[in-house]
PDB file of C-alpha atoms in Angstrom:
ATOM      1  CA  UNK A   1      -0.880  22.701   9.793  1.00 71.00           C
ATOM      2  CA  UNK A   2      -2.343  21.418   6.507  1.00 83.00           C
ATOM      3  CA  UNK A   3      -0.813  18.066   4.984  1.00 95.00           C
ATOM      4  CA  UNK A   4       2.207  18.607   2.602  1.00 97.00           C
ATOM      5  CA  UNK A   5       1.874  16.981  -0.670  1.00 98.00           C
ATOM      6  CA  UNK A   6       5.463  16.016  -2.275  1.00 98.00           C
ATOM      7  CA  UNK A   7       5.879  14.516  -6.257  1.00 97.00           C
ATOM      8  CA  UNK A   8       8.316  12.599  -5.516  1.00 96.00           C
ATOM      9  CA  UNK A   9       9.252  11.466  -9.017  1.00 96.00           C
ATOM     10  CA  UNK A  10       6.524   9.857 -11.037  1.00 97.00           C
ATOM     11  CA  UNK A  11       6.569   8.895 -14.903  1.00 96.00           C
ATOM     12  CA  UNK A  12       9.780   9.269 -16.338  1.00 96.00           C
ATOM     13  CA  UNK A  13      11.669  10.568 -13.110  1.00 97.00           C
ATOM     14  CA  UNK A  14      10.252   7.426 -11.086  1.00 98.00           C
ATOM     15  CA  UNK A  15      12.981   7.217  -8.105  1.00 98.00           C
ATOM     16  CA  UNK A  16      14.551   4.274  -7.155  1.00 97.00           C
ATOM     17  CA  UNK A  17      13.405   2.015  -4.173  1.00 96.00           C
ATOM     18  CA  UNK A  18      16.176   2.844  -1.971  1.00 96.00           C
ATOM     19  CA  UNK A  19      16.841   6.441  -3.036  1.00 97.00           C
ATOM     20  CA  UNK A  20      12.388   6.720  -2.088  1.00 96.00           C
ATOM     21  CA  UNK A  21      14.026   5.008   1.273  1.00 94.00           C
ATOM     22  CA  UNK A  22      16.676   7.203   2.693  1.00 96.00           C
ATOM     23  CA  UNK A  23      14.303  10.359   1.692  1.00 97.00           C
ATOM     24  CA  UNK A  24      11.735   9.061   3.955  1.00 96.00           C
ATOM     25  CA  UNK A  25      14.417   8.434   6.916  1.00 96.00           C
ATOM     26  CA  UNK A  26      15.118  12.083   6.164  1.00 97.00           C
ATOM     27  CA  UNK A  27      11.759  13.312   5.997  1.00 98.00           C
ATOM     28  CA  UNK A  28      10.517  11.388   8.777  1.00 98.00           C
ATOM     29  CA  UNK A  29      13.403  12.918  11.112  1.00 98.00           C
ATOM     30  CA  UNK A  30      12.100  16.202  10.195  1.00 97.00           C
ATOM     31  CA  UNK A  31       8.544  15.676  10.693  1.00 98.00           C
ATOM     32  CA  UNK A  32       9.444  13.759  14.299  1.00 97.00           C
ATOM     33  CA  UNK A  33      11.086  16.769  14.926  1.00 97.00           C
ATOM     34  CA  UNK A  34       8.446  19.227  14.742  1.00 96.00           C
ATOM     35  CA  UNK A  35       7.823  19.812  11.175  1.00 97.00           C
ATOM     36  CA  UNK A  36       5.230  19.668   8.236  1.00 97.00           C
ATOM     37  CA  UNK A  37       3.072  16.233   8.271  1.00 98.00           C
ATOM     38  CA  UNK A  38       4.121  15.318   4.463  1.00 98.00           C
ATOM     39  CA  UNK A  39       2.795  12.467   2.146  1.00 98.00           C
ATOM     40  CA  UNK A  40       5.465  11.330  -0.270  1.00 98.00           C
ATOM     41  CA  UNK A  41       3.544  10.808  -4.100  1.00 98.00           C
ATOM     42  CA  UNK A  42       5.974   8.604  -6.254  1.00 98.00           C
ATOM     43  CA  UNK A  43       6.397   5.906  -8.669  1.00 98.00           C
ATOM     44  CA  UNK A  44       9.006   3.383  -8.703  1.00 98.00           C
ATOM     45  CA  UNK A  45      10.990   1.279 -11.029  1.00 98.00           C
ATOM     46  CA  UNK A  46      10.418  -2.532 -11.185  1.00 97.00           C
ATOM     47  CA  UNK A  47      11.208  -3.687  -7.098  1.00 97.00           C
ATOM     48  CA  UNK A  48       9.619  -5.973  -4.646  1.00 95.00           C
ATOM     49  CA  UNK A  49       9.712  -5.605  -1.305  1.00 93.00           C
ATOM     50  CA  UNK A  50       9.525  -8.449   1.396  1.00 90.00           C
ATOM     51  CA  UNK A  51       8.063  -7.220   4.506  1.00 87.00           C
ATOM     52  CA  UNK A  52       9.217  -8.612   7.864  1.00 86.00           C
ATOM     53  CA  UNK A  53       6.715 -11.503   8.054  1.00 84.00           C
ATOM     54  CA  UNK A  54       7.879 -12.503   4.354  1.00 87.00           C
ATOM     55  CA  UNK A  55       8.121 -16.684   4.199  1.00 86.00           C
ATOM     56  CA  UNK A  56      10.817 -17.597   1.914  1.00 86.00           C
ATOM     57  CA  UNK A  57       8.270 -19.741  -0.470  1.00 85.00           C
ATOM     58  CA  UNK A  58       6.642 -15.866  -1.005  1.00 85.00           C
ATOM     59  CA  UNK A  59       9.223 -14.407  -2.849  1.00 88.00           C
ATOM     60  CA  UNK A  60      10.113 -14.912  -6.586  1.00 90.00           C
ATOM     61  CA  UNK A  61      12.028 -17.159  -8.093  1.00 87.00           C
ATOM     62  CA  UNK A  62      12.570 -15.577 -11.112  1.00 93.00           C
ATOM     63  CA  UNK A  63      11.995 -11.519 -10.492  1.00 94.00           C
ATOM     64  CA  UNK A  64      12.517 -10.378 -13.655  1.00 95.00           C
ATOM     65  CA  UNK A  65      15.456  -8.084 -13.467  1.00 95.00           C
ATOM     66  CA  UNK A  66      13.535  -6.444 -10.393  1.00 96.00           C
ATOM     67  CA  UNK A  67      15.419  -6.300  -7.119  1.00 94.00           C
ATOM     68  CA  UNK A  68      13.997  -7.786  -3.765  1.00 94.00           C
ATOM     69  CA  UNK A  69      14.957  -5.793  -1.200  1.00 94.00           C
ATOM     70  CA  UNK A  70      13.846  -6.572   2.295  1.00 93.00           C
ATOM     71  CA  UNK A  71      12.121  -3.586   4.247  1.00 90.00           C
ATOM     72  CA  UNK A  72      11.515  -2.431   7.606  1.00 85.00           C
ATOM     73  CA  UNK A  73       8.035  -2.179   7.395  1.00 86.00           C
ATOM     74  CA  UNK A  74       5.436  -5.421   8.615  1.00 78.00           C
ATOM     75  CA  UNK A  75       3.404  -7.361   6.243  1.00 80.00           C
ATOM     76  CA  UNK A  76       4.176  -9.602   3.365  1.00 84.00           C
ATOM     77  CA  UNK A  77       6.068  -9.148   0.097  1.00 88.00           C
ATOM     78  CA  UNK A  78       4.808  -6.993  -2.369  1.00 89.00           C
ATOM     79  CA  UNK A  79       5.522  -4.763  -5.917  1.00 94.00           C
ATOM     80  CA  UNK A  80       5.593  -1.792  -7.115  1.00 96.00           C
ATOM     81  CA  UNK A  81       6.389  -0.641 -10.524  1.00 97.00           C
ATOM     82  CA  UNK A  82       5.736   1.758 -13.053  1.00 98.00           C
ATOM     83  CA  UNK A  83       1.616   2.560 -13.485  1.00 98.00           C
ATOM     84  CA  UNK A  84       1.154   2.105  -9.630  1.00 98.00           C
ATOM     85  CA  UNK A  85       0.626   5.335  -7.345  1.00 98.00           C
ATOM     86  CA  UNK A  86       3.128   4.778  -3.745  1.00 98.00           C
ATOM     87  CA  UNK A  87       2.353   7.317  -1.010  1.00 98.00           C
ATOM     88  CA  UNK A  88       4.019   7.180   1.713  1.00 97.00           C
ATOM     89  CA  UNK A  89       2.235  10.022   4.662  1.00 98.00           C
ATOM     90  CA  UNK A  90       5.087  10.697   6.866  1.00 98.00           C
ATOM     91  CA  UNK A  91       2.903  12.041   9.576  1.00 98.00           C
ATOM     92  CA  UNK A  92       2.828  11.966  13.553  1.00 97.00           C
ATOM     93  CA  UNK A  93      -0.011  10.489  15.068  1.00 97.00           C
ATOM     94  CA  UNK A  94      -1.976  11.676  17.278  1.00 95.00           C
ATOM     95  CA  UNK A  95      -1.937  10.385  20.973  1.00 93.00           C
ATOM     96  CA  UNK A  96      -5.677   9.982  21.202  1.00 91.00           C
ATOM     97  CA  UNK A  97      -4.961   7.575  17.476  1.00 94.00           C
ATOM     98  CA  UNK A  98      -3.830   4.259  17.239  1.00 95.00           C
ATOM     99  CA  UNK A  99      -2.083   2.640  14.384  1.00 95.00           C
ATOM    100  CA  UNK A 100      -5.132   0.118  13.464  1.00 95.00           C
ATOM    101  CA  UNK A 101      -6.599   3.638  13.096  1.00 96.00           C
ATOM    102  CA  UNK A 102      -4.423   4.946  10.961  1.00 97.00           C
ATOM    103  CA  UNK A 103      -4.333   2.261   8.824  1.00 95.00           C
ATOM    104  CA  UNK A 104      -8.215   2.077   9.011  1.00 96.00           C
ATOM    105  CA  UNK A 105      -8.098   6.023   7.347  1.00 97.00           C
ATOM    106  CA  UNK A 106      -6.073   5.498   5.101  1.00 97.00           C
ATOM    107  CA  UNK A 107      -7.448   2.455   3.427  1.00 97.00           C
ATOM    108  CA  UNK A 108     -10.662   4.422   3.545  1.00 98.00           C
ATOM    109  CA  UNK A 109      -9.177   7.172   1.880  1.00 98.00           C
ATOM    110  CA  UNK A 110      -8.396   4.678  -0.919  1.00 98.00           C
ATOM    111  CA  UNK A 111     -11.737   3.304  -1.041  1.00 98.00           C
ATOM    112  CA  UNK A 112     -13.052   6.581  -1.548  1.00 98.00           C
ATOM    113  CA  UNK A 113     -10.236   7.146  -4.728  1.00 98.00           C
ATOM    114  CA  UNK A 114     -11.566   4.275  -6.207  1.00 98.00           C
ATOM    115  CA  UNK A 115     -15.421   5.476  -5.658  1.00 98.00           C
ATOM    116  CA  UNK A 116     -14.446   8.744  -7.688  1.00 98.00           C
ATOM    117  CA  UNK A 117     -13.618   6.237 -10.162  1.00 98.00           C
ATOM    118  CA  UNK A 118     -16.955   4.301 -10.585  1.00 98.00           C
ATOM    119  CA  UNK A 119     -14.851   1.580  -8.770  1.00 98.00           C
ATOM    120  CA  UNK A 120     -16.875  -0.203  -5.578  1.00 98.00           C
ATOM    121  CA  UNK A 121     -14.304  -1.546  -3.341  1.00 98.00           C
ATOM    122  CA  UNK A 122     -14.122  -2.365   0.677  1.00 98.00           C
ATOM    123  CA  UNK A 123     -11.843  -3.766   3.349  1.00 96.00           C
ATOM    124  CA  UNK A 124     -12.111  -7.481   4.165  1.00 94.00           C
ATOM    125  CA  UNK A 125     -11.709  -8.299   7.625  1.00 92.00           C
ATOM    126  CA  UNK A 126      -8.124 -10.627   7.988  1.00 87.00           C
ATOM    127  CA  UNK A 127      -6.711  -8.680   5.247  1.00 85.00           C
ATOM    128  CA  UNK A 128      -5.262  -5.604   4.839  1.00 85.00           C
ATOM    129  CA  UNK A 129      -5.798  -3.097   1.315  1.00 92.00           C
ATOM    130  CA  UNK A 130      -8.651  -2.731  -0.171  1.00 97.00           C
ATOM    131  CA  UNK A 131     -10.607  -5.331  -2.628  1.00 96.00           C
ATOM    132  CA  UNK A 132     -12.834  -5.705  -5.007  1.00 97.00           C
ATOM    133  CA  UNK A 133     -15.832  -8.687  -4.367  1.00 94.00           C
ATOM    134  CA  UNK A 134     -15.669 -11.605  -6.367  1.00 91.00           C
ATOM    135  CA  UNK A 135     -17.807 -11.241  -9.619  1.00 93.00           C
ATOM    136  CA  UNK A 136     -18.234 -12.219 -13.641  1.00 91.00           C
ATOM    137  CA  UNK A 137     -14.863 -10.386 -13.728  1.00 88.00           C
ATOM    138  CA  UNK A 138     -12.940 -12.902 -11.507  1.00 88.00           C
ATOM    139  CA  UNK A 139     -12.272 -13.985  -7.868  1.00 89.00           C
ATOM    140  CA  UNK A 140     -12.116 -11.124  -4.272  1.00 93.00           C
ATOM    141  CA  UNK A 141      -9.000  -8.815  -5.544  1.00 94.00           C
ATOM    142  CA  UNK A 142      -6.778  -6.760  -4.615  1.00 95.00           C
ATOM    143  CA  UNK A 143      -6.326  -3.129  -6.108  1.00 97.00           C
ATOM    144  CA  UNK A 144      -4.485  -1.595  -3.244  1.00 97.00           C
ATOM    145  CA  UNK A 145      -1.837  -2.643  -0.560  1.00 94.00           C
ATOM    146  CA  UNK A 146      -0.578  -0.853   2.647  1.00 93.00           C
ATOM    147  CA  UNK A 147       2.389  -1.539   5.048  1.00 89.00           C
ATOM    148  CA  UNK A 148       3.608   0.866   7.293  1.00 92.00           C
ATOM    149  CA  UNK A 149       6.249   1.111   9.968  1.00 92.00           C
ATOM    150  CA  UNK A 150       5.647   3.652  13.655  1.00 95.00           C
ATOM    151  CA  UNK A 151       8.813   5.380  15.027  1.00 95.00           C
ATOM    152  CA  UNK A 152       8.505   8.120  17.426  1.00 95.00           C
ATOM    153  CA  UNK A 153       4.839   7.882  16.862  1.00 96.00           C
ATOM    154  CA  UNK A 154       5.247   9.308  12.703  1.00 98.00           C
ATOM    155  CA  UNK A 155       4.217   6.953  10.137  1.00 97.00           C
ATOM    156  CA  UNK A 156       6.844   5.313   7.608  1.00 95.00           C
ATOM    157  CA  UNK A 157       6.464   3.176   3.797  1.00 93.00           C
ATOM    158  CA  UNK A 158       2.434   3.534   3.423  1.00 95.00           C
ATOM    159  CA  UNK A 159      -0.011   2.294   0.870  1.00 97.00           C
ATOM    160  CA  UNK A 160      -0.100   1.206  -2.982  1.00 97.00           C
ATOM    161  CA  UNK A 161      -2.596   1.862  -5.423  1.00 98.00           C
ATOM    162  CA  UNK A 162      -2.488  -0.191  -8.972  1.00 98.00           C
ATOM    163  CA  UNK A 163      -3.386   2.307 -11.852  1.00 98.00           C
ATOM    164  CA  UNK A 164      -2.198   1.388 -15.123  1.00 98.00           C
ATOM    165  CA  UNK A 165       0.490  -1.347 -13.761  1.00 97.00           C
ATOM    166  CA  UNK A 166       1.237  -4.374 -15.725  1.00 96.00           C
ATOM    167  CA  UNK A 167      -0.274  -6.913 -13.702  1.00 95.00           C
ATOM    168  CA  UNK A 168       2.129  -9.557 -15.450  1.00 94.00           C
ATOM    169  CA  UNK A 169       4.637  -8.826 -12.658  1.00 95.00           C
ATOM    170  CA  UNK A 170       2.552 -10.126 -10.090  1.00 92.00           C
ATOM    171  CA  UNK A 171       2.241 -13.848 -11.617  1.00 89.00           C
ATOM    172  CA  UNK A 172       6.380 -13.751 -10.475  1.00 89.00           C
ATOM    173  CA  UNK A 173       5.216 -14.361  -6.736  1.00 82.00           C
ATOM    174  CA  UNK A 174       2.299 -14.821  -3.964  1.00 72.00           C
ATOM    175  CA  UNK A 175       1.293 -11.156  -3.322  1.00 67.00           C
ATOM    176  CA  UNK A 176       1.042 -10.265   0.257  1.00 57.00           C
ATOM    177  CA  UNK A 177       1.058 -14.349   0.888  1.00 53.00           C
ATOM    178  CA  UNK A 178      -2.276 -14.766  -0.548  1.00 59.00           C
ATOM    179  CA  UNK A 179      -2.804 -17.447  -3.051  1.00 61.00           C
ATOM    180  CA  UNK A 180      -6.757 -17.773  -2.978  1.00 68.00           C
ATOM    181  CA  UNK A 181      -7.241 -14.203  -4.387  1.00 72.00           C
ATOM    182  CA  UNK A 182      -6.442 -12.199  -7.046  1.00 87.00           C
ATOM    183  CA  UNK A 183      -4.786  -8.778  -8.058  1.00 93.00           C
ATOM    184  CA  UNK A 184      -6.294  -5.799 -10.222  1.00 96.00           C
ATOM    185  CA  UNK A 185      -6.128  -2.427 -11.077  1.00 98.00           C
ATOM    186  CA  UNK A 186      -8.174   0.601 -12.228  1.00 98.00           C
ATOM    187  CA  UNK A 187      -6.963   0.429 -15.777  1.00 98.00           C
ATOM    188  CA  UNK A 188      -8.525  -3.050 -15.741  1.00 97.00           C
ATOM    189  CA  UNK A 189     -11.603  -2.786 -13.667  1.00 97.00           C
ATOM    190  CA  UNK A 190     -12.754   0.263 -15.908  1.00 98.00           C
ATOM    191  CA  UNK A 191     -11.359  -1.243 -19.440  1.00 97.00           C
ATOM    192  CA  UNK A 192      -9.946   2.501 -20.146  1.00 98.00           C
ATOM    193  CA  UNK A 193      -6.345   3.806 -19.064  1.00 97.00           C
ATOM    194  CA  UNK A 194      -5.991   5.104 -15.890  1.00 98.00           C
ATOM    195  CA  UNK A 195      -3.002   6.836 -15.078  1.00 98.00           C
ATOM    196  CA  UNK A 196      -1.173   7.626 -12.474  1.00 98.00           C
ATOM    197  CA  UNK A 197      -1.664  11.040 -13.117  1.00 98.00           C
ATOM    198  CA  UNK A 198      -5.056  10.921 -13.224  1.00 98.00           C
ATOM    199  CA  UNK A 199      -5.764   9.646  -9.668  1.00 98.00           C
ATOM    200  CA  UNK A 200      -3.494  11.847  -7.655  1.00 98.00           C
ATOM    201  CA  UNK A 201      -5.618  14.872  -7.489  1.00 98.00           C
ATOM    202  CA  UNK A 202      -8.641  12.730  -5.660  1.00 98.00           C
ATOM    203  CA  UNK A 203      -5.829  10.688  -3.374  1.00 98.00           C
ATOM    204  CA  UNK A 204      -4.323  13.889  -2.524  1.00 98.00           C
ATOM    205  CA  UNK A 205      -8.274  15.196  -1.335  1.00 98.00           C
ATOM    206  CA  UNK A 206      -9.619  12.066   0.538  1.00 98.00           C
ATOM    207  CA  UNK A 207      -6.174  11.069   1.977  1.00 98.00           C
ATOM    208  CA  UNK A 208      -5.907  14.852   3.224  1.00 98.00           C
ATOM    209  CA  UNK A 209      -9.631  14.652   4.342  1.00 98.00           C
ATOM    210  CA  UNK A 210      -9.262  11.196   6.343  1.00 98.00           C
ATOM    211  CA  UNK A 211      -5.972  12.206   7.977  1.00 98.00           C
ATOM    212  CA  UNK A 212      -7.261  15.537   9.301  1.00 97.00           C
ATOM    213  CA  UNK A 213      -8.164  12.979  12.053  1.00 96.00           C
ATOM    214  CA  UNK A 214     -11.934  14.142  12.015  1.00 96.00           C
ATOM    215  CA  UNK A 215     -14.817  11.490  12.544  1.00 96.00           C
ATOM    216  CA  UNK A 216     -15.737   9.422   9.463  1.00 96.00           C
ATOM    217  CA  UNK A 217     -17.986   6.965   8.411  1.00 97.00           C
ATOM    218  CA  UNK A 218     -16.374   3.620   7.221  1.00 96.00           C
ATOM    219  CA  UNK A 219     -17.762   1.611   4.341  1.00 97.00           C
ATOM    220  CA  UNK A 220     -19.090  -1.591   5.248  1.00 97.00           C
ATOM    221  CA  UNK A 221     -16.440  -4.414   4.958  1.00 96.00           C
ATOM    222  CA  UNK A 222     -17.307  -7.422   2.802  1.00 95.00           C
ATOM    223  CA  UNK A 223     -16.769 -10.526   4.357  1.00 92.00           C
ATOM    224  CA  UNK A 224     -13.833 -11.480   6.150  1.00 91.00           C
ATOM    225  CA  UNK A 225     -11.125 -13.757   5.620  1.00 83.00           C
ATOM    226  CA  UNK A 226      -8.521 -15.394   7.528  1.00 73.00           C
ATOM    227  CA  UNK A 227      -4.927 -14.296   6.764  1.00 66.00           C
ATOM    228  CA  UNK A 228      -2.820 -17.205   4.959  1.00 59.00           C
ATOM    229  CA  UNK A 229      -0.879 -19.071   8.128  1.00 55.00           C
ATOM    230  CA  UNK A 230       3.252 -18.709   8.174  1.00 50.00           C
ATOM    231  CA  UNK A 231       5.133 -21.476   7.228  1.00 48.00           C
ATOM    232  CA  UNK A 232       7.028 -23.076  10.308  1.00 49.00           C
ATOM    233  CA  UNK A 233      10.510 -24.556   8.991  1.00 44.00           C
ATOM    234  CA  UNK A 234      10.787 -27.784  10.155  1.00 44.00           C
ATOM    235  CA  UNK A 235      14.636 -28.318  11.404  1.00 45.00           C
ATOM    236  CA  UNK A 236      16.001 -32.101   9.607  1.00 43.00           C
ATOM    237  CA  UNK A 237      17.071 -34.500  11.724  1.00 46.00           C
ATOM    238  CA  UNK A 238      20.529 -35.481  12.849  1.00 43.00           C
TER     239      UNK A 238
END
């Protein structure tokens, strides 16, 4: 069966973090179930999210208004906000597929967005999403983020992809736990607006290509980088 494509809410009708939640539990049920493999396209209010291998230091100490809600899904904190694409693919994996694999498609299939957009853009090795190489423009950056959880062997939560975000929100805290890099978007890279809207039609035709579970040919990573180490709490003394 083809891939389901669902708007969500985006723009105006962007749905709350834990509203986006509970309709993935529900659609994930569904899918684990039997039914249609279906990517969630959304936008959310102002939120981060702490992933489970969040350090305290990571989150903000002044969010803004924003909530932090702590998720389900691994990796670090992150945020999402108005301007940024979320998809979440609700879809069960094959039993020939692992989940590096997954992951590996999908950040390809972002790769690829950001190709259609005159955007160059890789993986680097230690660090999940996709970057941009350091350049006249500023230091390796991030322009996309992915976290994911496997129940049941169907995907859950999913990737990130920074449009026309205001970028201000992400001086509130370390992004993914990585303080030597930076964060971008289109809208910046390209010194034009890039909406939301505009991106969607080419996410919706590489993620659909990639996760048709064919063979593919992955971009060459740039160099790799070791991920920031976790803080170990040191207990005082009594």
């Amino acid at each position: 069966m083809p891939l389901e494509f669902r708007e969500a809410g985006l723009g105006d009708n962007a749905i709350d973090y834990r509203d986006a939640w509970q309709m993935q539990g529900e659609v994930h049920a569904v899918v684990a179930d039997g039914g249609n493999d279906t990517v969630l396209l959304l936008e959310h209010p102002p939120v981060f999210t702490a992933g489970t291998r969040t350090d305290p230091h990571e989150r903000p100490l002044d969010p803004g208004g924003a909530p932090v809600i702590d998720v389900n899904r691994g990796g670090k904190i992150t945020f999402h906000g108005p301007g940024q694409l979320v998809g979440y693919p609700i879809v069960k994996l094959p039993e020939r597929v692992k989940v590096v694999d997954y992951v590996r498609r999908v950040e390809e299939a972002l790769i690829a967005v950001c190709a259609d957009f005159d955007v160059a853009t890789a993986r680097i090795p230690g660090r999940s999403g996709v970057w941009l190489q350091a350049d006249e423009k500023g230091p390796e950056r991030k322009i996309a983020a992915i976290g994911l959880r496997v129940s049941r062997r169907v995907t859950m939560h999913g990737f990130s992809l920074n449009c026309d975000v205001d970028l201000a929100w992400y001086d509130r805290f370390v992004p993914c736990g990585i303080a030597d890099a930076g964060v971008t978007s289109l809208s910046r890279e390209l010194g034009r607006d890039v909406t939301v809207a505009d991106v969607i039609p080419s996410v919706e035709k590489h993620v659909a290509d990639l996760l048709a579970w064919n063979d593919y040919t992955p971009t060459p990573d740039y160099e790799p980088r070791p991920e920031p180490p976790r803080l170990k709490l040191i207990k005082p003394s009594t």
